[in-house]
Amino acid sequence: MDELFLLPLVPLALPRAYWLNASERVMSSQVLLIQPSKYEYERVAKAIDTAGPGDYDMEIVNQLYRDNAMILPHRPYDLLTGEFRDTGVVHKAYMGSEEEPFEPEAILKEAKFLHFSDWPMPKPWIPASPQIVDERKPKCIEDQRHNSTDCSQQQIWLGFYKDFARRRQLPHLVSGVGQSDFRNGSLYTSPYFKWPLALRFIKGAIHGAIIVPVFLHAAFAVLIVALDHNVKDLGLPASIVFRNQTSYNRFWDGRNYLTVIITSVRNLTRSFLANSHRSPLADRAETDRIIRILIAILYATKNHLRAGWGAEIIPGTAINPSTGNATLTPEYSDLLPKGLYGCDDRGLGLVLQLTFFVEQYIKKGTDKEWFHAPQASQMQVQLNAMVDAYGKMETIRLTPIPIAHLIHQKQVLALFGGVLPFALVDQMDYWAILVVSLVMFTLYGIDGIGSQLEDPFGYDRNDIKMDFIVEDIRSEISVLLEEWKRAGEQGCEMFVGKGQGTGSGGVDIADHANGAT
């Protein structure tokens, strides 16, 4: 899509929402080419601040730029997955005419951007029941003339969800595209989850990062063997200290500290909901707000450890550390307190900032006798444990292995690999090439693993799966919040009585992004 940056300078360029009524000229907000401008930023920020409850990104974009934006062709820059769900129909809205046939493979190949939109099929990161998948997946086309069945469009559509699960390494979400398909392997066939560990050489393995130094040592061994018999046996009393054990300890400690934070959030949520489900309506709103803040603490912790600061500057955004630009993070849009302003620029992290709201709620609950003093003391213990674990995770993130240790280790490792062929060639002859390669493969592999595990909070395949863990806890607390609301409305105990599920006032904080890509 680099060609878009060669277009004339305009405040905004975007495609139309081709699937809506063409006469209404509604523009889509899925692909936006934005010319950076302080004045346009202020306009958008003002529109967000004054937006109504039903105004989302598309409404704001159309309100501000309906008459002064450059229109990009929706083909190929804005394709919906739902286009592949409709078989045997004319795709005039996307194709532009009724004459050109809709060929799924060709259309997918030319598309530059694909947006998941298959309502009532949920977004791919939210599991769907097999019944919904079976109902919404494209039907196979029967060709009576040739007595054959064409299921290519169905396979392409199912492949979208398969590819998403493979890229995110979330096989549990594949259950959302059909339990039977997952069990028989037709949707998720990645060898990463099938091959034995000893036979994995690509996904999840370190081989790609160490193949070059291993090859160079093998080549050097070839040179030594060629020179051969003039070289005397050398002893190498070298002691190599690897950092892989230290790195794994950092990984394991980071995971344990994340568990401490999650446990504290669970305990505080349980205590807050159990002690306030019969409170007056105004107090219940305060409890609902504090539960959302607890969830926001999890997201803030994750982003802080990944240097994604600034989420509170513009509600619903975080700063990308590589570009310095604000990027949309929908999970924050309905969790952060309204009117919150951040202090990242003054050195105060968002996590610690949010804990003040929790402590104030505990104080307020004690004053109103929602819970007695010993309970409040235990809640303070949970809150303190959360802050303590957050600080220890921050220490892991901000305290790398000393550079002097890394330099010396790399030099010793290279020196060992350089002299090893001299020590082996007399006794092993050409077998020394294989032995040197295997030894250096082992040593560089251990070193490479330590390098990856040193910072366990990032996006590498071997890092802690923080995105999945946080989303899972959010879904769990969503159920608790729904049940708490139902019990308050019906005047009964939580998890007892008929009508479980979302009541008229229920809020599902896990399903917050039906319109998000």
Short mmCIF file of C-alpha atoms in Angstrom, two decimals:
data_model
loop_
_atom_site.label_atom_id
_atom_site.label_comp_id
_atom_site.label_asym_id
_atom_site.label_seq_id
_atom_site.Cartn_x
_atom_site.Cartn_y
_atom_site.Cartn_z
CA MET A 1 0.00 0.00 0.00
CA ASP A 2 3.03 2.27 -0.24
CA GLU A 3 1.58 3.80 -3.39
CA LEU A 4 -0.95 5.69 -1.26
CA PHE A 5 1.82 7.91 0.09
CA LEU A 6 2.39 9.27 -3.42
CA LEU A 7 -1.11 10.76 -3.61
CA PRO A 8 -1.63 14.55 -3.45
CA LEU A 9 -1.55 16.07 0.02
CA VAL A 10 -5.04 16.22 1.52
CA PRO A 11 -6.23 16.20 5.14
CA LEU A 12 -7.75 12.75 4.73
CA ALA A 13 -8.14 10.06 2.06
CA LEU A 14 -10.40 7.06 2.60
CA PRO A 15 -12.74 4.68 0.72
CA ARG A 16 -16.52 4.71 0.83
CA ALA A 17 -18.53 2.12 2.74
CA TYR A 18 -19.56 0.34 -0.45
CA TRP A 19 -21.85 -2.10 1.41
CA LEU A 20 -24.16 0.74 2.53
CA ASN A 21 -26.60 2.80 0.47
CA ALA A 22 -24.54 4.44 -2.28
CA SER A 23 -26.77 7.52 -2.39
CA GLU A 24 -25.87 8.39 1.21
CA ARG A 25 -22.14 8.68 0.34
CA VAL A 26 -21.05 7.17 3.67
CA MET A 27 -17.30 6.91 4.07
CA SER A 28 -15.54 3.98 5.74
CA SER A 29 -13.04 4.47 8.56
CA GLN A 30 -11.20 1.18 8.09
CA VAL A 31 -8.40 2.59 5.91
CA LEU A 32 -7.37 6.20 6.53
CA LEU A 33 -4.54 8.09 4.86
CA ILE A 34 -3.96 11.08 7.15
CA GLN A 35 -1.85 14.16 6.57
CA PRO A 36 -0.42 15.08 10.03
CA SER A 37 -1.83 18.41 11.14
CA LYS A 38 -2.14 20.07 14.52
CA TYR A 39 -5.35 21.78 13.45
CA GLU A 40 -7.00 18.62 12.15
CA TYR A 41 -5.98 16.80 15.32
CA GLU A 42 -7.68 19.46 17.42
CA ARG A 43 -10.82 19.20 15.29
CA VAL A 44 -10.98 15.44 15.73
CA ALA A 45 -10.24 15.63 19.46
CA LYS A 46 -13.03 18.16 19.90
CA ALA A 47 -15.45 15.97 17.94
CA ILE A 48 -14.56 12.98 20.15
CA ASP A 49 -15.13 15.02 23.33
CA THR A 50 -18.58 16.16 22.14
CA ALA A 51 -19.63 12.87 20.55
CA GLY A 52 -22.96 11.35 21.56
CA PRO A 53 -23.43 7.79 22.86
CA GLY A 54 -24.10 6.52 19.34
CA ASP A 55 -21.23 8.35 17.63
CA TYR A 56 -18.26 6.15 16.78
CA ASP A 57 -15.30 6.48 14.43
CA MET A 58 -17.33 6.32 11.21
CA GLU A 59 -19.85 8.91 12.41
CA ILE A 60 -17.11 11.34 13.43
CA VAL A 61 -15.16 10.89 10.18
CA ASN A 62 -18.27 11.45 8.06
CA GLN A 63 -19.32 14.46 10.10
CA LEU A 64 -15.95 16.19 9.68
CA TYR A 65 -14.78 15.12 6.22
CA ARG A 66 -17.81 14.19 4.13
CA ASP A 67 -17.25 17.09 1.72
CA ASN A 68 -13.48 17.61 1.82
CA ALA A 69 -11.84 14.18 1.77
CA MET A 70 -10.21 12.35 -1.10
CA ILE A 71 -12.05 9.15 -1.94
CA LEU A 72 -9.95 6.02 -2.37
CA PRO A 73 -11.32 3.14 -4.45
CA HIS A 74 -12.78 0.52 -2.13
CA ARG A 75 -11.49 -2.01 -4.59
CA PRO A 76 -8.82 -3.04 -3.65
CA TYR A 77 -8.42 -1.00 -0.41
CA ASP A 78 -11.49 -2.05 1.60
CA LEU A 79 -12.79 -5.61 1.23
CA LEU A 80 -15.15 -7.26 3.76
CA THR A 81 -14.91 -10.95 4.62
CA GLY A 82 -18.69 -11.02 4.30
CA GLU A 83 -18.27 -10.56 0.56
CA PHE A 84 -17.07 -14.18 0.41
CA ARG A 85 -19.98 -15.42 2.49
CA ASP A 86 -22.54 -14.60 -0.20
CA THR A 87 -22.41 -17.35 -2.82
CA GLY A 88 -24.40 -17.38 -6.03
CA VAL A 89 -25.24 -13.66 -5.91
CA VAL A 90 -24.18 -10.62 -7.92
CA HIS A 91 -21.52 -8.60 -6.08
CA LYS A 92 -22.34 -5.35 -7.83
CA ALA A 93 -21.58 -3.10 -4.85
CA TYR A 94 -17.98 -4.28 -4.61
CA MET A 95 -17.29 -5.10 -8.27
CA GLY A 96 -18.80 -1.85 -9.56
CA SER A 97 -20.98 -3.54 -12.18
CA GLU A 98 -23.05 -6.63 -12.81
CA GLU A 99 -21.05 -7.66 -15.87
CA GLU A 100 -17.76 -8.58 -14.24
CA PRO A 101 -17.97 -11.98 -12.48
CA PHE A 102 -16.94 -12.36 -8.84
CA GLU A 103 -14.00 -14.75 -8.79
CA PRO A 104 -13.03 -15.29 -5.11
CA GLU A 105 -9.40 -16.27 -5.68
CA ALA A 106 -8.69 -13.34 -8.00
CA ILE A 107 -10.52 -10.83 -5.79
CA LEU A 108 -8.62 -11.96 -2.70
CA LYS A 109 -5.30 -11.80 -4.53
CA GLU A 110 -5.82 -8.20 -5.68
CA ALA A 111 -7.16 -6.96 -2.30
CA LYS A 112 -4.83 -4.78 -0.23
CA PHE A 113 -6.92 -4.77 2.96
CA LEU A 114 -9.39 -7.28 4.43
CA HIS A 115 -11.83 -6.38 7.21
CA PHE A 116 -13.57 -9.02 9.36
CA SER A 117 -17.30 -8.33 9.12
CA ASP A 118 -19.61 -11.37 9.28
CA TRP A 119 -22.29 -10.43 11.79
CA PRO A 120 -23.63 -12.28 13.76
CA MET A 121 -20.31 -14.13 13.46
CA PRO A 122 -18.11 -12.40 16.08
CA LYS A 123 -14.65 -11.03 15.47
CA PRO A 124 -11.99 -13.75 15.09
CA TRP A 125 -10.46 -13.14 18.53
CA ILE A 126 -13.84 -13.95 20.17
CA PRO A 127 -14.88 -17.65 20.11
CA ALA A 128 -18.09 -18.40 18.22
CA SER A 129 -20.38 -21.38 18.67
CA PRO A 130 -20.25 -24.13 16.00
CA GLN A 131 -23.90 -23.40 15.26
CA ILE A 132 -23.15 -19.81 14.24
CA VAL A 133 -20.21 -20.94 12.11
CA ASP A 134 -22.29 -23.56 10.32
CA GLU A 135 -25.06 -21.05 9.71
CA ARG A 136 -22.82 -18.22 8.47
CA LYS A 137 -20.16 -20.01 6.46
CA PRO A 138 -20.60 -19.88 2.67
CA LYS A 139 -22.52 -22.69 1.04
CA CYS A 140 -20.94 -24.91 -1.57
CA ILE A 141 -22.14 -24.26 -5.12
CA GLU A 142 -23.67 -27.22 -6.95
CA ASP A 143 -22.79 -27.42 -10.64
CA GLN A 144 -25.58 -29.49 -12.19
CA ARG A 145 -24.07 -29.50 -15.67
CA HIS A 146 -20.78 -31.01 -14.58
CA ASN A 147 -22.23 -32.88 -11.58
CA SER A 148 -19.68 -31.30 -9.23
CA THR A 149 -19.55 -29.17 -6.07
CA ASP A 150 -17.47 -25.99 -5.74
CA CYS A 151 -16.51 -25.23 -2.10
CA SER A 152 -13.62 -22.89 -2.88
CA GLN A 153 -15.44 -19.81 -1.59
CA GLN A 154 -16.24 -21.59 1.67
CA GLN A 155 -12.61 -22.68 2.09
CA ILE A 156 -11.38 -19.13 1.47
CA TRP A 157 -13.76 -17.72 4.08
CA LEU A 158 -12.88 -20.35 6.69
CA GLY A 159 -9.22 -19.77 5.81
CA PHE A 160 -9.48 -16.14 6.99
CA TYR A 161 -10.21 -17.31 10.54
CA LYS A 162 -7.70 -20.12 10.32
CA ASP A 163 -4.96 -17.71 9.24
CA PHE A 164 -5.83 -15.26 12.03
CA ALA A 165 -5.58 -18.01 14.66
CA ARG A 166 -2.28 -19.24 13.19
CA ARG A 167 -0.72 -15.78 13.15
CA ARG A 168 -1.82 -14.99 16.72
CA GLN A 169 -0.86 -18.49 17.94
CA LEU A 170 -4.24 -18.85 19.62
CA PRO A 171 -5.48 -22.34 18.79
CA HIS A 172 -8.18 -22.08 21.48
CA LEU A 173 -9.84 -19.39 19.36
CA VAL A 174 -10.08 -21.77 16.45
CA SER A 175 -12.91 -23.41 18.40
CA GLY A 176 -14.77 -20.26 17.46
CA VAL A 177 -14.77 -21.37 13.82
CA GLY A 178 -16.17 -24.80 14.42
CA GLN A 179 -15.24 -27.44 16.99
CA SER A 180 -15.46 -30.27 14.48
CA ASP A 181 -13.21 -28.49 11.99
CA PHE A 182 -10.62 -27.97 14.74
CA ARG A 183 -10.70 -31.58 15.90
CA ASN A 184 -10.14 -33.06 12.47
CA GLY A 185 -7.43 -30.52 11.68
CA SER A 186 -9.08 -29.09 8.57
CA LEU A 187 -8.86 -25.53 9.86
CA TYR A 188 -5.68 -25.48 11.89
CA THR A 189 -2.95 -27.61 10.40
CA SER A 190 0.12 -25.71 11.53
CA PRO A 191 3.01 -28.10 12.21
CA TYR A 192 3.93 -25.93 15.19
CA PHE A 193 1.23 -27.74 17.14
CA LYS A 194 1.74 -31.21 15.61
CA TRP A 195 5.42 -31.96 15.20
CA PRO A 196 7.43 -33.31 18.17
CA LEU A 197 9.67 -30.72 19.79
CA ALA A 198 12.84 -32.42 18.60
CA LEU A 199 11.69 -32.13 14.96
CA ARG A 200 10.72 -28.45 14.94
CA PHE A 201 13.15 -26.37 12.91
CA ILE A 202 11.17 -23.24 11.98
CA LYS A 203 8.27 -22.02 14.11
CA GLY A 204 9.15 -21.51 17.75
CA ALA A 205 12.73 -22.70 17.23
CA ILE A 206 15.93 -20.67 17.47
CA HIS A 207 17.52 -22.12 14.32
CA GLY A 208 16.80 -19.16 12.06
CA ALA A 209 18.63 -16.77 14.36
CA ILE A 210 21.75 -18.95 14.78
CA ILE A 211 22.16 -20.59 11.37
CA VAL A 212 24.64 -17.96 10.12
CA PRO A 213 27.21 -18.26 12.96
CA VAL A 214 26.87 -22.07 12.93
CA PHE A 215 27.51 -22.13 9.19
CA LEU A 216 30.52 -19.84 9.53
CA HIS A 217 32.06 -22.08 12.17
CA ALA A 218 31.47 -25.12 9.96
CA ALA A 219 33.16 -23.34 7.05
CA PHE A 220 36.09 -22.44 9.26
CA ALA A 221 36.33 -26.10 10.28
CA VAL A 222 36.54 -27.01 6.57
CA LEU A 223 39.49 -24.64 6.21
CA ILE A 224 41.26 -26.13 9.22
CA VAL A 225 40.77 -29.68 7.96
CA ALA A 226 42.14 -28.64 4.56
CA LEU A 227 45.26 -27.24 6.22
CA ASP A 228 45.19 -30.25 8.54
CA HIS A 229 48.35 -32.01 9.50
CA ASN A 230 50.65 -29.08 10.25
CA VAL A 231 48.50 -28.01 13.18
CA LYS A 232 49.26 -29.53 16.56
CA ASP A 233 46.71 -30.51 19.14
CA LEU A 234 45.51 -27.61 21.30
CA GLY A 235 43.85 -27.80 24.69
CA LEU A 236 41.21 -25.24 25.45
CA PRO A 237 40.67 -24.77 29.17
CA ALA A 238 37.87 -22.27 28.49
CA SER A 239 34.98 -21.83 30.85
CA ILE A 240 31.84 -20.46 29.15
CA VAL A 241 29.11 -19.09 31.38
CA PHE A 242 25.76 -18.87 29.64
CA ARG A 243 23.01 -16.50 30.56
CA ASN A 244 20.16 -18.81 29.58
CA GLN A 245 19.40 -19.85 33.18
CA THR A 246 19.28 -16.22 34.28
CA SER A 247 17.08 -15.36 31.32
CA TYR A 248 14.70 -18.21 32.06
CA ASN A 249 14.47 -17.06 35.66
CA ARG A 250 13.48 -13.63 34.37
CA PHE A 251 10.83 -15.25 32.15
CA TRP A 252 9.47 -17.41 34.97
CA ASP A 253 9.52 -14.58 37.51
CA GLY A 254 7.73 -12.29 35.05
CA ARG A 255 4.99 -14.87 34.57
CA ASN A 256 4.60 -15.35 38.31
CA TYR A 257 4.39 -11.61 38.95
CA LEU A 258 1.73 -11.32 36.24
CA THR A 259 -0.19 -14.07 38.07
CA VAL A 260 0.06 -12.04 41.29
CA ILE A 261 -1.51 -9.03 39.55
CA ILE A 262 -4.26 -11.18 38.02
CA THR A 263 -4.99 -12.84 41.37
CA SER A 264 -5.24 -9.45 43.06
CA VAL A 265 -7.64 -8.21 40.37
CA ARG A 266 -9.76 -11.35 40.81
CA ASN A 267 -9.84 -11.03 44.59
CA LEU A 268 -10.67 -7.33 44.55
CA THR A 269 -13.38 -7.88 41.93
CA ARG A 270 -14.93 -10.66 43.99
CA SER A 271 -14.87 -8.59 47.17
CA PHE A 272 -16.23 -5.43 45.53
CA LEU A 273 -19.09 -7.22 43.76
CA ALA A 274 -20.03 -9.51 46.65
CA ASN A 275 -20.26 -6.61 49.10
CA SER A 276 -22.14 -4.16 46.90
CA HIS A 277 -24.72 -6.10 44.87
CA ARG A 278 -27.57 -4.78 47.02
CA SER A 279 -26.29 -1.19 47.12
CA PRO A 280 -28.27 1.84 45.86
CA LEU A 281 -28.13 2.55 42.12
CA ALA A 282 -25.62 5.41 42.42
CA ASP A 283 -23.25 3.28 44.48
CA ARG A 284 -23.60 0.40 42.02
CA ALA A 285 -22.47 2.72 39.23
CA GLU A 286 -19.38 3.51 41.28
CA THR A 287 -18.69 -0.22 41.67
CA ASP A 288 -19.14 -0.78 37.92
CA ARG A 289 -16.62 2.01 37.29
CA ILE A 290 -14.00 0.58 39.66
CA ILE A 291 -14.28 -2.92 38.11
CA ARG A 292 -13.49 -1.39 34.72
CA ILE A 293 -10.50 0.37 36.23
CA LEU A 294 -9.22 -2.96 37.57
CA ILE A 295 -9.36 -4.35 34.04
CA ALA A 296 -7.65 -1.20 32.75
CA ILE A 297 -4.79 -1.87 35.20
CA LEU A 298 -4.10 -5.18 33.42
CA TYR A 299 -3.95 -3.48 30.01
CA ALA A 300 -1.88 -0.61 31.40
CA THR A 301 0.59 -3.10 32.90
CA LYS A 302 0.92 -4.94 29.61
CA ASN A 303 1.43 -1.75 27.60
CA HIS A 304 3.81 -0.22 30.14
CA LEU A 305 6.07 -3.28 29.98
CA ARG A 306 6.05 -2.95 26.18
CA ALA A 307 6.81 0.78 26.28
CA GLY A 308 3.27 1.57 25.07
CA TRP A 309 2.91 4.68 27.16
CA GLY A 310 0.43 7.51 26.80
CA ALA A 311 -2.87 5.59 26.68
CA GLU A 312 -4.55 8.22 28.81
CA ILE A 313 -3.47 11.20 26.66
CA ILE A 314 -6.17 10.46 24.09
CA PRO A 315 -8.78 8.02 25.44
CA GLY A 316 -8.54 4.88 23.37
CA THR A 317 -4.95 5.35 22.22
CA ALA A 318 -1.43 4.26 23.06
CA ILE A 319 1.93 5.52 21.85
CA ASN A 320 3.84 3.25 19.48
CA PRO A 321 7.46 3.34 20.75
CA SER A 322 8.94 2.76 17.28
CA THR A 323 7.09 5.62 15.56
CA GLY A 324 6.06 7.89 18.40
CA ASN A 325 2.53 8.01 16.99
CA ALA A 326 -0.74 7.29 18.78
CA THR A 327 -2.38 4.03 17.75
CA LEU A 328 -5.93 2.87 18.46
CA THR A 329 -6.38 0.36 21.28
CA PRO A 330 -10.13 -0.30 21.63
CA GLU A 331 -9.76 -2.03 24.98
CA TYR A 332 -9.05 1.34 26.62
CA SER A 333 -11.98 3.25 25.18
CA ASP A 334 -14.51 2.16 27.81
CA LEU A 335 -12.23 1.32 30.74
CA LEU A 336 -10.34 4.49 31.67
CA PRO A 337 -12.14 7.00 33.91
CA LYS A 338 -13.71 9.90 32.06
CA GLY A 339 -11.64 13.05 32.20
CA LEU A 340 -8.46 11.21 33.14
CA TYR A 341 -5.26 13.05 32.27
CA GLY A 342 -1.91 11.31 32.29
CA CYS A 343 1.37 12.10 33.95
CA ASP A 344 3.67 9.91 31.85
CA ASP A 345 5.62 12.97 30.77
CA ARG A 346 6.39 13.63 34.44
CA GLY A 347 7.44 10.07 35.22
CA LEU A 348 4.22 8.69 36.75
CA GLY A 349 3.06 5.45 35.13
CA LEU A 350 -0.60 4.86 34.36
CA VAL A 351 -0.71 1.68 36.47
CA LEU A 352 0.19 3.46 39.70
CA GLN A 353 -2.13 6.30 38.75
CA LEU A 354 -5.12 3.93 38.44
CA THR A 355 -4.44 2.28 41.80
CA PHE A 356 -5.34 5.57 43.47
CA PHE A 357 -8.92 5.15 42.21
CA VAL A 358 -9.02 1.65 43.72
CA GLU A 359 -7.75 2.82 47.11
CA GLN A 360 -10.23 5.70 47.13
CA TYR A 361 -13.03 3.22 46.45
CA ILE A 362 -11.91 1.04 49.36
CA LYS A 363 -11.90 4.10 51.63
CA LYS A 364 -15.36 5.11 50.40
CA GLY A 365 -16.70 1.58 50.89
CA THR A 366 -15.38 1.51 54.45
CA ASP A 367 -16.98 4.87 55.25
CA LYS A 368 -20.33 3.68 53.87
CA GLU A 369 -19.99 0.36 55.72
CA TRP A 370 -20.11 -1.78 52.57
CA PHE A 371 -17.37 -3.81 54.24
CA HIS A 372 -15.79 -3.67 57.68
CA ALA A 373 -12.25 -2.66 58.61
CA PRO A 374 -10.64 -6.14 58.49
CA GLN A 375 -12.03 -6.63 54.99
CA ALA A 376 -10.70 -3.25 53.92
CA SER A 377 -7.31 -4.21 55.34
CA GLN A 378 -7.26 -7.38 53.25
CA MET A 379 -8.19 -5.38 50.16
CA GLN A 380 -5.28 -3.06 50.86
CA VAL A 381 -3.02 -6.11 51.07
CA GLN A 382 -4.22 -7.23 47.64
CA LEU A 383 -3.69 -3.75 46.20
CA ASN A 384 -0.20 -3.53 47.70
CA ALA A 385 0.68 -6.97 46.31
CA MET A 386 -0.44 -5.78 42.88
CA VAL A 387 1.78 -2.69 43.02
CA ASP A 388 4.69 -4.74 44.34
CA ALA A 389 4.41 -7.28 41.49
CA TYR A 390 4.12 -4.44 38.97
CA GLY A 391 7.34 -2.93 40.33
CA LYS A 392 9.18 -6.25 40.08
CA MET A 393 8.02 -6.76 36.49
CA GLU A 394 9.21 -3.23 35.74
CA THR A 395 12.59 -4.14 37.24
CA ILE A 396 12.88 -7.14 34.90
CA ARG A 397 11.94 -4.98 31.92
CA LEU A 398 14.30 -2.11 32.71
CA THR A 399 17.32 -4.05 34.01
CA PRO A 400 19.06 -5.87 31.15
CA ILE A 401 21.99 -8.24 31.47
CA PRO A 402 25.14 -6.08 31.97
CA ILE A 403 26.73 -5.22 28.64
CA ALA A 404 30.20 -6.20 29.85
CA HIS A 405 28.92 -9.72 30.54
CA LEU A 406 27.35 -9.95 27.08
CA ILE A 407 30.47 -8.71 25.30
CA HIS A 408 32.75 -11.10 27.14
CA GLN A 409 30.40 -14.03 26.59
CA LYS A 410 30.16 -13.40 22.85
CA GLN A 411 33.93 -13.07 22.55
CA VAL A 412 34.62 -16.25 24.52
CA LEU A 413 32.04 -18.15 22.48
CA ALA A 414 33.55 -16.99 19.20
CA LEU A 415 37.08 -17.78 20.44
CA PHE A 416 36.01 -21.26 21.52
CA GLY A 417 34.47 -21.93 18.13
CA GLY A 418 37.58 -20.63 16.41
CA VAL A 419 40.06 -22.91 18.16
CA LEU A 420 37.83 -25.99 18.46
CA PRO A 421 38.67 -27.28 14.95
CA PHE A 422 42.40 -27.19 15.78
CA ALA A 423 41.79 -29.37 18.82
CA LEU A 424 39.73 -31.95 16.95
CA VAL A 425 41.21 -32.25 13.47
CA ASP A 426 44.10 -34.61 14.30
CA GLN A 427 41.90 -37.15 16.02
CA MET A 428 38.76 -36.86 13.90
CA ASP A 429 39.97 -35.73 10.50
CA TYR A 430 36.95 -34.80 8.35
CA TRP A 431 34.55 -35.77 11.10
CA ALA A 432 35.75 -32.65 12.89
CA ILE A 433 33.55 -30.59 10.53
CA LEU A 434 30.40 -32.32 11.76
CA VAL A 435 31.46 -32.26 15.41
CA VAL A 436 32.31 -28.54 15.33
CA SER A 437 28.98 -27.77 13.65
CA LEU A 438 27.00 -29.73 16.26
CA VAL A 439 28.90 -28.26 19.21
CA MET A 440 28.51 -24.68 17.99
CA PHE A 441 24.87 -25.34 17.09
CA THR A 442 24.30 -26.32 20.72
CA LEU A 443 26.23 -23.42 22.24
CA TYR A 444 24.83 -20.70 19.98
CA GLY A 445 21.35 -22.17 20.46
CA ILE A 446 21.60 -21.87 24.23
CA ASP A 447 22.91 -18.32 23.87
CA GLY A 448 20.11 -17.41 21.46
CA ILE A 449 17.42 -18.78 23.75
CA GLY A 450 18.80 -16.70 26.61
CA SER A 451 18.69 -13.62 24.38
CA GLN A 452 14.99 -14.14 23.60
CA LEU A 453 13.94 -14.86 27.18
CA GLU A 454 15.83 -11.90 28.62
CA ASP A 455 12.83 -9.61 27.98
CA PRO A 456 9.76 -11.86 28.39
CA PHE A 457 7.11 -9.18 27.93
CA GLY A 458 7.42 -8.47 24.21
CA TYR A 459 5.86 -9.91 21.06
CA ASP A 460 8.30 -12.73 20.27
CA ARG A 461 6.92 -16.22 19.84
CA ASN A 462 8.64 -17.39 23.04
CA ASP A 463 7.56 -14.43 25.19
CA ILE A 464 4.76 -14.53 27.77
CA LYS A 465 1.39 -14.56 25.97
CA MET A 466 0.22 -11.41 27.71
CA ASP A 467 -2.40 -10.48 25.10
CA PHE A 468 -4.23 -13.78 25.50
CA ILE A 469 -3.91 -13.81 29.30
CA VAL A 470 -5.31 -10.28 29.70
CA GLU A 471 -8.18 -10.92 27.27
CA ASP A 472 -9.02 -14.15 29.10
CA ILE A 473 -9.23 -12.36 32.46
CA ARG A 474 -11.32 -9.62 30.89
CA SER A 475 -13.81 -12.22 29.65
CA GLU A 476 -13.90 -13.84 33.08
CA ILE A 477 -14.65 -10.58 34.89
CA SER A 478 -17.22 -9.72 32.23
CA VAL A 479 -19.24 -12.76 33.34
CA LEU A 480 -18.95 -11.72 37.00
CA LEU A 481 -20.12 -8.20 36.17
CA GLU A 482 -23.10 -9.50 34.17
CA GLU A 483 -24.17 -11.79 37.00
CA TRP A 484 -23.74 -9.01 39.54
CA LYS A 485 -26.01 -6.74 37.50
CA ARG A 486 -28.59 -9.50 37.06
CA ALA A 487 -28.65 -10.26 40.77
CA GLY A 488 -29.10 -6.58 41.60
CA GLU A 489 -31.96 -6.15 39.13
CA GLN A 490 -33.81 -9.29 40.24
CA GLY A 491 -33.06 -8.92 43.95
CA CYS A 492 -31.51 -12.37 44.26
CA GLU A 493 -28.12 -13.87 44.98
CA MET A 494 -25.44 -14.11 42.32
CA PHE A 495 -25.36 -17.40 40.39
CA VAL A 496 -28.73 -18.43 41.85
CA GLY A 497 -32.15 -18.39 40.22
CA LYS A 498 -33.45 -18.24 36.67
CA GLY A 499 -32.49 -15.86 33.90
CA GLN A 500 -28.71 -16.19 34.03
CA GLY A 501 -27.02 -14.30 31.24
CA THR A 502 -27.05 -10.69 30.27
CA GLY A 503 -29.96 -8.87 31.80
CA SER A 504 -31.46 -5.68 30.45
CA GLY A 505 -28.76 -3.72 32.18
CA GLY A 506 -25.95 -6.21 31.61
CA VAL A 507 -22.68 -5.02 30.13
CA ASP A 508 -20.29 -7.30 28.28
CA ILE A 509 -16.92 -5.61 28.56
CA ALA A 510 -15.33 -8.38 26.49
CA ASP A 511 -17.50 -7.69 23.44
CA HIS A 512 -16.58 -4.06 23.06
CA ALA A 513 -15.36 -3.93 19.50
CA ASN A 514 -18.04 -5.33 17.17
CA GLY A 515 -17.04 -2.66 14.69
CA ALA A 516 -13.28 -2.97 15.13
CA THR A 517 -11.08 -4.61 12.60
#
